Short mmCIF file of C-alpha atoms and ligand atoms in Angstrom, two decimals:
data_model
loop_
_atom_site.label_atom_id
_atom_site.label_comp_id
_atom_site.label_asym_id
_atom_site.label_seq_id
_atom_site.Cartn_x
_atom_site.Cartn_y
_atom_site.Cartn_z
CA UNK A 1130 -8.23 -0.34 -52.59
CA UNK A 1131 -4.67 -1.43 -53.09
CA UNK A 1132 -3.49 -3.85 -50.91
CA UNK A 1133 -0.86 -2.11 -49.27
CA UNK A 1134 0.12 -5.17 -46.67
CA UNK A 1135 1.59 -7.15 -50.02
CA UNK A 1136 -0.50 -10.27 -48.70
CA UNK A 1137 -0.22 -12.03 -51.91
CA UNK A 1138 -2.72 -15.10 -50.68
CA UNK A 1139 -2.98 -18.63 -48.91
CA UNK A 1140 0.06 -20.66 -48.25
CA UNK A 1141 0.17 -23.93 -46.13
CA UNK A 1142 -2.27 -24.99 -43.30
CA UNK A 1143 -1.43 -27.34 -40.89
CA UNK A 1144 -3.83 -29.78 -38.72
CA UNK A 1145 -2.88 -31.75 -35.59
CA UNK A 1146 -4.53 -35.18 -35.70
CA UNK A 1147 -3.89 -37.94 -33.45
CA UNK A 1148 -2.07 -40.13 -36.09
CA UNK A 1149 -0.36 -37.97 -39.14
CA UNK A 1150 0.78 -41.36 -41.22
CA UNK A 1151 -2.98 -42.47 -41.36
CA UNK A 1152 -4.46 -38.92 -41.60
CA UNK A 1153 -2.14 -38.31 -44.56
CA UNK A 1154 -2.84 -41.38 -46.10
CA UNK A 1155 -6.27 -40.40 -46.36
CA UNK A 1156 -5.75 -36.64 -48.11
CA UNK A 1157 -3.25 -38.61 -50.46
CA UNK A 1158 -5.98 -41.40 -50.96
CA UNK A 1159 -8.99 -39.83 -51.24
CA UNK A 1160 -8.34 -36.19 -51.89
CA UNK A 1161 -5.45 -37.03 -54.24
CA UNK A 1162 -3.05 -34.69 -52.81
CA UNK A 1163 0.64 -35.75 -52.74
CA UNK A 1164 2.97 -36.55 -50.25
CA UNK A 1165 5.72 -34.69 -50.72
CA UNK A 1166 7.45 -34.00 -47.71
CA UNK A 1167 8.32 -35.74 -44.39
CA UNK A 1168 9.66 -34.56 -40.88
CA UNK A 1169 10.50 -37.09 -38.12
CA UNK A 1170 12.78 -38.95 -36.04
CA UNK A 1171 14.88 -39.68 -39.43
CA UNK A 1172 15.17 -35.94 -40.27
CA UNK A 1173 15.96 -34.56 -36.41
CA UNK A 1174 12.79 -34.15 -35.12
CA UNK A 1175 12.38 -36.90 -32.22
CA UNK A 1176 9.06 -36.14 -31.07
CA UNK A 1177 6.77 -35.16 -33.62
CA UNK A 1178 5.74 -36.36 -37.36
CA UNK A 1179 5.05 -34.45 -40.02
CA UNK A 1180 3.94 -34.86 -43.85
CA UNK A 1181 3.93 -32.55 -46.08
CA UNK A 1182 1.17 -32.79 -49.11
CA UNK A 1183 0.67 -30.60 -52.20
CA UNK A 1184 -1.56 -30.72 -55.27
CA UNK A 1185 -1.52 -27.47 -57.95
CA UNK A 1186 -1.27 -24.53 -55.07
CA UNK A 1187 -2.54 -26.52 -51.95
CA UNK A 1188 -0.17 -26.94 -49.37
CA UNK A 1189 -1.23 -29.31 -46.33
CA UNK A 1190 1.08 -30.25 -43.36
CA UNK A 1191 -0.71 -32.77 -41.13
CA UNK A 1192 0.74 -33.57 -37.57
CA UNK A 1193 1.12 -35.63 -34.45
CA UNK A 1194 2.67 -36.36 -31.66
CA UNK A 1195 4.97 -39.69 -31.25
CA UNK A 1196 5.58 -39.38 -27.45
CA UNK A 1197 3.45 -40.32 -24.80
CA UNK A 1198 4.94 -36.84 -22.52
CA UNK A 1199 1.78 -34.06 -23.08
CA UNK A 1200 2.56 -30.96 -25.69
CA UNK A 1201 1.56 -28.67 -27.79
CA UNK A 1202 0.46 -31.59 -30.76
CA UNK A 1203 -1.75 -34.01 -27.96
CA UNK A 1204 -2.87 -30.86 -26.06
CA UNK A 1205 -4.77 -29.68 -28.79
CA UNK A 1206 -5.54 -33.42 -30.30
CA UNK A 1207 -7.35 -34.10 -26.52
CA UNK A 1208 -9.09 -30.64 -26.26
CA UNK A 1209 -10.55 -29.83 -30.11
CA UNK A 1210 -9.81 -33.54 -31.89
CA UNK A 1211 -8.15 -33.37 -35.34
CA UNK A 1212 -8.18 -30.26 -36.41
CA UNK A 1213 -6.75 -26.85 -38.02
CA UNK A 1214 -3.54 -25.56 -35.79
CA UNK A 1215 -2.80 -23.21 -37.95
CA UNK A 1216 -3.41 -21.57 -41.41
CA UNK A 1217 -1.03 -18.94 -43.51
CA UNK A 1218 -0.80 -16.12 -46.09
CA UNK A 1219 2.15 -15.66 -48.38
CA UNK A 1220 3.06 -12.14 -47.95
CA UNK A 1221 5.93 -9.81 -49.17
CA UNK A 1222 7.61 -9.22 -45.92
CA UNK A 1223 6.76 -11.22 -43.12
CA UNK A 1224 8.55 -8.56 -41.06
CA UNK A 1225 5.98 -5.53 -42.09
CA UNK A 1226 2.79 -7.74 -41.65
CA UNK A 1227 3.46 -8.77 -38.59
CA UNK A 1228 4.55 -5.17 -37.12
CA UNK A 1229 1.34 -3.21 -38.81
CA UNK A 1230 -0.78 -6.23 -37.47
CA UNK A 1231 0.54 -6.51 -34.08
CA UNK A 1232 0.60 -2.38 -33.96
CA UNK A 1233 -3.32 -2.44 -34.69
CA UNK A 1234 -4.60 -4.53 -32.50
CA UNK A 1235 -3.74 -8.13 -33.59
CA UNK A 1236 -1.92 -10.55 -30.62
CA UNK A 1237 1.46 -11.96 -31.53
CA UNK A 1238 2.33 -15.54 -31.08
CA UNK A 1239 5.35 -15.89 -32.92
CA UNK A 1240 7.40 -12.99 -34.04
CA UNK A 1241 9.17 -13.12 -37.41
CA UNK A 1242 11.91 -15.42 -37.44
CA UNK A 1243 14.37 -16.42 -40.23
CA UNK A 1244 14.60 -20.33 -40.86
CA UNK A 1245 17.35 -21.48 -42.47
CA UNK A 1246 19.14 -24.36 -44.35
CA UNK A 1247 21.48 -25.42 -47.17
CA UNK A 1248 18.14 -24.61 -49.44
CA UNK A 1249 17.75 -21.15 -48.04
CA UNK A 1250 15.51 -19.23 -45.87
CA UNK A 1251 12.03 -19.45 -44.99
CA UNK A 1252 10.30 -16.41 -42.57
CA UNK A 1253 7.78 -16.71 -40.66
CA UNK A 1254 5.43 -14.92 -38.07
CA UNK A 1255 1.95 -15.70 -36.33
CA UNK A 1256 -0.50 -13.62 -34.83
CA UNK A 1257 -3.40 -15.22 -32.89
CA UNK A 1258 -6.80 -16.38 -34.25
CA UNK A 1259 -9.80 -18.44 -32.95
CA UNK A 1260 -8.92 -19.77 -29.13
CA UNK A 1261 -6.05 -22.18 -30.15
CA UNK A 1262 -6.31 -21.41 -33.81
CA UNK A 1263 -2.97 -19.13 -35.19
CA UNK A 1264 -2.88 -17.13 -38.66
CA UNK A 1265 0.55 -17.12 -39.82
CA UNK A 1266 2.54 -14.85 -42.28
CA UNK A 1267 5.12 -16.87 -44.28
CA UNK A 1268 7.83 -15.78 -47.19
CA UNK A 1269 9.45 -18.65 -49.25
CA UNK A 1270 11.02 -16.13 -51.98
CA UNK A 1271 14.26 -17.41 -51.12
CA UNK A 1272 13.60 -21.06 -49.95
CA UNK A 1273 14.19 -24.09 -52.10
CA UNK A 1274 13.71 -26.85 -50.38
CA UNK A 1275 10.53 -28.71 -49.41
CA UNK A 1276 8.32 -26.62 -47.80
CA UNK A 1277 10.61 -25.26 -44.69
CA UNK A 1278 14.08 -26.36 -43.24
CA UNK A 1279 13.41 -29.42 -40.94
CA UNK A 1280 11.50 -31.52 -44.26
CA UNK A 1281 13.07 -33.64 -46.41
CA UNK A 1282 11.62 -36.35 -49.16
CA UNK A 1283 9.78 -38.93 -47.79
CA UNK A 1284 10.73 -42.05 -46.68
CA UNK A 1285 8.48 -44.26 -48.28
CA UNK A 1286 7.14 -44.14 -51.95
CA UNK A 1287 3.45 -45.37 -52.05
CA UNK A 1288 1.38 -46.06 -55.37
CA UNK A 1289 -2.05 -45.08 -55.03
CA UNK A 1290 -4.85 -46.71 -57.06
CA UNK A 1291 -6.93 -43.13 -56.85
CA UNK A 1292 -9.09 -40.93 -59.29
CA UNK A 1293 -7.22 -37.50 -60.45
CA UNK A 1294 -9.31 -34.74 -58.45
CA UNK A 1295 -8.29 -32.22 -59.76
CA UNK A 1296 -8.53 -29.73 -56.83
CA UNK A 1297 -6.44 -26.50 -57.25
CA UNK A 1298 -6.50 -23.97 -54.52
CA UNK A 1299 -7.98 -22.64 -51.34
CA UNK A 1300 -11.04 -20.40 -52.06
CA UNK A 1301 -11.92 -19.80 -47.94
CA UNK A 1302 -11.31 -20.95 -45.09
CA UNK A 1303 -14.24 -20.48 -41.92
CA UNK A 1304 -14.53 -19.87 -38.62
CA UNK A 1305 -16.87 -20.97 -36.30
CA UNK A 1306 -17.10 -18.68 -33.19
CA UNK A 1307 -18.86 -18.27 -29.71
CA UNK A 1308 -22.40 -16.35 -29.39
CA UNK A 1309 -21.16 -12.52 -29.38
CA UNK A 1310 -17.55 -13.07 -30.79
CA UNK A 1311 -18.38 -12.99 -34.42
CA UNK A 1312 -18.15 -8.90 -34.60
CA UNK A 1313 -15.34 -9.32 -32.69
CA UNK A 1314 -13.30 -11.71 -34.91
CA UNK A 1315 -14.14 -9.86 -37.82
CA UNK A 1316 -13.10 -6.33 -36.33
CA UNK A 1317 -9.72 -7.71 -35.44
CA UNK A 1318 -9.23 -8.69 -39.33
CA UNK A 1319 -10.60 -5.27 -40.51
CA UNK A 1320 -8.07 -3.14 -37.91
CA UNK A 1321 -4.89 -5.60 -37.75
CA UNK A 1322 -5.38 -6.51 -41.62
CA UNK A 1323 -7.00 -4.02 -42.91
CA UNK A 1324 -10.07 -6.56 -44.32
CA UNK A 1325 -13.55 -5.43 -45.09
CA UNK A 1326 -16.59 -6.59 -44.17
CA UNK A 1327 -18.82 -7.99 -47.30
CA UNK A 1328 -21.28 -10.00 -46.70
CA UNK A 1329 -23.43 -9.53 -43.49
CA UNK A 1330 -26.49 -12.32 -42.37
CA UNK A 1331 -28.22 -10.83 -39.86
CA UNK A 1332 -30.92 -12.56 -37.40
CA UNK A 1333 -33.67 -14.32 -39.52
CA UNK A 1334 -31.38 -14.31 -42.19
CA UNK A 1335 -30.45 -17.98 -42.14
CA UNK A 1336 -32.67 -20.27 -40.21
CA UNK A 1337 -34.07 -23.47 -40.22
CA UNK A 1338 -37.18 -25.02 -37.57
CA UNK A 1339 -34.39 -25.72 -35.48
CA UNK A 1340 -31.36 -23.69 -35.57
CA UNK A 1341 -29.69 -20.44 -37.05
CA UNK A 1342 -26.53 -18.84 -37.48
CA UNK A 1343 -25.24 -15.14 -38.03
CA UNK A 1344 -22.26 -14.82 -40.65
CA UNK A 1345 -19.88 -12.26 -41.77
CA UNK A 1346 -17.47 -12.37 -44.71
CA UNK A 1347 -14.33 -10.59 -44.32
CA UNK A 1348 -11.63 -10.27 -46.56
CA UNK A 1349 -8.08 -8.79 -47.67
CA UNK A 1350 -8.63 -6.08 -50.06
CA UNK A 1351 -7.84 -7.38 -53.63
CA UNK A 1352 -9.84 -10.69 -52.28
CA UNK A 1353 -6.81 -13.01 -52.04
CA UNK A 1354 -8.04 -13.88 -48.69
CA UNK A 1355 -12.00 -14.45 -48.17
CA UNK A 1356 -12.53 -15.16 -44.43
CA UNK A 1357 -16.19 -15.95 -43.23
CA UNK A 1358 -17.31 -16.14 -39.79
CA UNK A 1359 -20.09 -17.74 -37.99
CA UNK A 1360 -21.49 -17.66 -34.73
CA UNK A 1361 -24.62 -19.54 -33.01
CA UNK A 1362 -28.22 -17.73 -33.22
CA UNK A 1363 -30.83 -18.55 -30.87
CA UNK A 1364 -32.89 -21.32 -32.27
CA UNK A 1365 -35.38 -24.41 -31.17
CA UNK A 1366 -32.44 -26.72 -31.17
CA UNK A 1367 -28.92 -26.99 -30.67
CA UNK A 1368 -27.80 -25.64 -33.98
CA UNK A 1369 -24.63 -26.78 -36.17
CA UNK A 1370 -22.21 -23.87 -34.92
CA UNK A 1371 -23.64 -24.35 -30.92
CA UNK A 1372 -22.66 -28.34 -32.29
CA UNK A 1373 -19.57 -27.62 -33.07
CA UNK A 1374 -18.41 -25.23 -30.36
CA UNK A 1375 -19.57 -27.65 -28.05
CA UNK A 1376 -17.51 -30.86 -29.72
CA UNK A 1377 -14.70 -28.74 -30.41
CA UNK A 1378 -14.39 -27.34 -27.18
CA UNK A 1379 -14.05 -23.98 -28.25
CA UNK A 1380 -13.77 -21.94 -31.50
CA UNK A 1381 -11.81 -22.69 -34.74
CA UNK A 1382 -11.88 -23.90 -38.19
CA UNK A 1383 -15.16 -25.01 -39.41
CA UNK A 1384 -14.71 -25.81 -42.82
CA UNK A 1385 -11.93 -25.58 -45.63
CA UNK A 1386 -12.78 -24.17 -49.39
CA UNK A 1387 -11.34 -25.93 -51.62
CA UNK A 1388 -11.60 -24.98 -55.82
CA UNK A 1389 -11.64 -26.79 -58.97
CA UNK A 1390 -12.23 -26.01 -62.71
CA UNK A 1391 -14.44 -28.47 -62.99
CA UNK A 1392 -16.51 -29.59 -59.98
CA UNK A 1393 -18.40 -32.43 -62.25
CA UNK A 1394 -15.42 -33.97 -62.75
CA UNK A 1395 -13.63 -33.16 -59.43
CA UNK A 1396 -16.87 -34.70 -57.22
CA UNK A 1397 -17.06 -37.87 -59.59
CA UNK A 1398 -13.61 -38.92 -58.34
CA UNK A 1399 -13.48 -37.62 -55.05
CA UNK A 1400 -16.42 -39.92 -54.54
CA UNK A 1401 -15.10 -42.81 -56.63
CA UNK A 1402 -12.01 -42.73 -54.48
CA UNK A 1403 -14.31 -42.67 -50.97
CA UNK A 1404 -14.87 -39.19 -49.76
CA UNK A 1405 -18.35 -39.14 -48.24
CA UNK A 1406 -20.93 -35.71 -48.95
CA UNK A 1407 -23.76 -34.58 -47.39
CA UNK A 1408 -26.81 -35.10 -49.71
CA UNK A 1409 -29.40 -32.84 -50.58
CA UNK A 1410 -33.07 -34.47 -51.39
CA UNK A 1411 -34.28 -34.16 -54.82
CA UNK A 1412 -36.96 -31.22 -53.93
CA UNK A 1413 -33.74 -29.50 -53.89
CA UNK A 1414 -32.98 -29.38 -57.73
CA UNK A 1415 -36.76 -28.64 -58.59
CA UNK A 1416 -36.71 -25.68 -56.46
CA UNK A 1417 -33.16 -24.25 -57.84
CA UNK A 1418 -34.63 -25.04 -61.55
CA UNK A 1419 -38.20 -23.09 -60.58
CA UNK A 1420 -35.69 -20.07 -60.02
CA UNK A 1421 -34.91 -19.61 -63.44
CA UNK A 1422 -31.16 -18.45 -63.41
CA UNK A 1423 -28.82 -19.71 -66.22
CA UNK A 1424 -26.09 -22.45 -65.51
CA UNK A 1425 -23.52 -23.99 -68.62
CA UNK A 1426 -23.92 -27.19 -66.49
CA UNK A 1427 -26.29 -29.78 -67.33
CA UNK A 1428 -29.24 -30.07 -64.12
CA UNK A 1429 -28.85 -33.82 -64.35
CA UNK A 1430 -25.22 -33.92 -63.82
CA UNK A 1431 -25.08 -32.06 -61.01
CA UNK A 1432 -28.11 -33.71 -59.24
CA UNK A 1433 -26.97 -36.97 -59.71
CA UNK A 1434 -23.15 -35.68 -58.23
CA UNK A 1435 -25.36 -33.95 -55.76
CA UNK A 1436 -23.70 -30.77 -56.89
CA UNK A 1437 -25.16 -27.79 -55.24
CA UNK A 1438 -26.08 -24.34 -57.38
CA UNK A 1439 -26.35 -20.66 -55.87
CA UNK A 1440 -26.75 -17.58 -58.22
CA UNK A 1441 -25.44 -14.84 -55.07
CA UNK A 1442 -23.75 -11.84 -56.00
CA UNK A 1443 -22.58 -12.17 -59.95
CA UNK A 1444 -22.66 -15.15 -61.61
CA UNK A 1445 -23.23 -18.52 -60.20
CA UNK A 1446 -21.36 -20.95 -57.97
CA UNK A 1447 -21.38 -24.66 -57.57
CA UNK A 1448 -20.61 -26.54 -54.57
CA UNK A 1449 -20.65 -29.09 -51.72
CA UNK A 1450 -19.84 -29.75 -48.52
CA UNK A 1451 -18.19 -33.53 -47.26
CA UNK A 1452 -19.39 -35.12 -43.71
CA UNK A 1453 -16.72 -34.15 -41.35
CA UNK A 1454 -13.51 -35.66 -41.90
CA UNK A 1455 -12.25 -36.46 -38.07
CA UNK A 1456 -14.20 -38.44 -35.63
CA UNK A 1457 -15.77 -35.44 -34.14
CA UNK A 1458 -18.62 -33.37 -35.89
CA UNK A 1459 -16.48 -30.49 -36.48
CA UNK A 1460 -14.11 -29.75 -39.20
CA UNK A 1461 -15.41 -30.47 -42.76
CA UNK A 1462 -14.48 -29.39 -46.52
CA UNK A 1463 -16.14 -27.87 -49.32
CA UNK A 1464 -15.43 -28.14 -53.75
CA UNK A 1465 -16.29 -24.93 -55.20
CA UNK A 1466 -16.50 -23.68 -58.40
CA UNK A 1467 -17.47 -20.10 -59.21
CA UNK A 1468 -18.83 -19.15 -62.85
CA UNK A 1469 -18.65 -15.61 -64.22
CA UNK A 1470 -17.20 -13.66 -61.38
CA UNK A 1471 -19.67 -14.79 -58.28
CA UNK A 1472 -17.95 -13.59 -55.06
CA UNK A 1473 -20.77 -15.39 -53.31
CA UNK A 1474 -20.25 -18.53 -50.37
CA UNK A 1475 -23.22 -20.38 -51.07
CA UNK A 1476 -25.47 -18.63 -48.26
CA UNK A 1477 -28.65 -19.75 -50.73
CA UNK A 1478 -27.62 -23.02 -50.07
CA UNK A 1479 -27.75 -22.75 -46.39
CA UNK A 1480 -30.87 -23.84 -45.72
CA UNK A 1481 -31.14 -27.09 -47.62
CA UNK A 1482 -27.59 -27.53 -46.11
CA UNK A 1483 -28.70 -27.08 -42.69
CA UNK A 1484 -31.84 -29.70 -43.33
CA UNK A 1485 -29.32 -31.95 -44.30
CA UNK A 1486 -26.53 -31.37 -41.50
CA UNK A 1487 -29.59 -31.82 -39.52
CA UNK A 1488 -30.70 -34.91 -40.35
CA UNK A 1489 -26.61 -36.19 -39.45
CA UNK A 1490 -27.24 -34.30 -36.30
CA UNK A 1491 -30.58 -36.50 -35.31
CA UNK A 1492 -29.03 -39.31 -36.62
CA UNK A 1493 -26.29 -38.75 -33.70
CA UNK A 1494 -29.02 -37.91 -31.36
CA UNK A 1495 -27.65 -34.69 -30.96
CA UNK A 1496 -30.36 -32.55 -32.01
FE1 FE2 B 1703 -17.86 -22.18 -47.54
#
């Protein structure tokens, strides 16, 4: 199916943390993005600080507040922690997107509007997502300038002693949703967006002793955009999701996919330069070799990366998930790399994922 919307694929996503120098210092650090970009008192903006980070097509804007007067920026900081505000497509005509979207269903937040500067024009819409969570629809064809008027170089140049990472692009992005909004969520994307539903966990599907979730994969037609969705499932426990909602305050981003070429290489310095990954035990890596499926990689590279393997759907993927990056249990990432054309999200993976999230949960004393 063509995809008639002209959503061409992720652009920027934005978090509000509580302190954006320190928070950016850390993606620049240990993810190796690049600071690129600043907003602040210097450039006009008196009560809010912005940086601007970029490495191959990843665009991050990380935010706070300077004033002690509540907004928008500490609203959300006190109510969900650091987290996702907002994420974006790049479409052909902000315009269109938004009126289809907002004519099928989809709630607007911000209707298109033209930004402009000596570098050009940058448009922009948003249409609500997850509680305090908005999707935006952004143009840049004819902007120059750093990422949107209002940003300008940064102030400070910083050398980093840090490993290349080598991270590329955003693969997914997830939500994590209340019991009974999943179907929801993912109707609103198939009507306002015209996704599809395709991948469906039903109860039973994924469960541990202790906890379970039901997930949905929705995405834009030509698979620019790959959106799953989780919500709680009645288990022994208080599972990950019912964690998160519950920490969070609500529902939003879980976790951010982010791709690389080559994950051996990518997880080597992501750890040498301090990220911290859950780890699977070694049982793990005798079980995936007793399945039998093909991988290029070597077995003993990944295990002792702690790379994780799932052969869903076509081909193979390799992946992992970091600890959560905030203070709160909630938002985390994820390194992917898919091999010969798997579509999958690492759903195999889930329950020696969950044993280990687990075992982070107990050691909390939240489970
Ligand atoms: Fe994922």
């Amino acid at each position: 199916m063509a995809n008639t919307l002209g959503i061409r694929g992720y652009d920027y996503l934005e978090l509000y943390v509580g302190s954006a120098r320190m928070v950016a210092f850390w993606w620049a650090k240990a993810m190796g993005l690049d600071i690129v970009g600043y907003k602040g008192p210097e450039t006009g903006s008196p009560d809010r600080m912005s940086f601007y980070l970029t490495k191959n097509d990843l665009k991050f804007v990380i935010t706070s507040t300077i004033k002690a007067e509540r907004c928008e920026v500490s609203a959300f900081v006190s109510e969900h922690g650091d987290g996702v505000k907002r994420w974006s497509m790049e479409v052909d005509d902000v315009k269109h997107v938004f009126d289809q979207a907002t004519k099928n269903g989809a709630v607007p937040v911000i209707p298109p509007r033209e930004y402009k500067d000596d570098n050009g024009v940058f448009i922009e819409a948003a249409i609500k997502l997850y509680d305090d969570t908005q999707l935006m629809f952004v143009n840049r064809d004819d902007y120059k300038g750093i990422h949107r008027p209002g940003f300008d170089e940064p102030r400070q140049k910083i050398t980093l002693d840090r490993q290349d990472t080598g991270i590329k692009n955003i693969d997914h992005i997830v939500g994590n949703v209340r019991v009974n909004e999943m179907n929801m969520w993912a109707s609103y994307f198939e009507k306002a967006l015209e996704f599809e539903t395709f991948v469906d966990f039903g109860p039973g599907d994924i469960s541990t002793k202790y906890s379970a979730l039901l997930s949905k994969v929705v995405r834009s037609s030509d698979s620019a955009i790959r959106n799953p969705i989780n919500e709680p499932y009645e288990g022994l426990k208080r599972s990950q999701i019912e964690e998160y909602i519950d920490e969070y305050n609500g529902s939003g981003v879980q976790h951010i996919a982010i791709a690389t070429d080559d994950i051996i290489s990518s997880i080597s310095a992501l750890r040498a330069n301090g990220v911290e990954f859950l780890s699977v035990p070694d049982t793990y890596y005798e079980d995936q070799k007793a399945k039998g499926f093909e991988i290029k990689e070597n077995w003993d590279d990944l295990q002792e990366r702690g790379i994780l393997v799932d052969n869903e759907g076509d081909g193979y993927l390799l992946q992992l998930f970091t600890k959560p990056i905030g203070d709160r249990p909630t938002l985390f990432l994820e390194i992917i790399q898919r091999q010969g054309g798997s579509e999958g999200f690492g759903h195999g993976n889930f329950q020696a994922l969950f044993e280990a999230i687990e075992r982070d949960q107990m050691a909390r004393g939240s489970l």
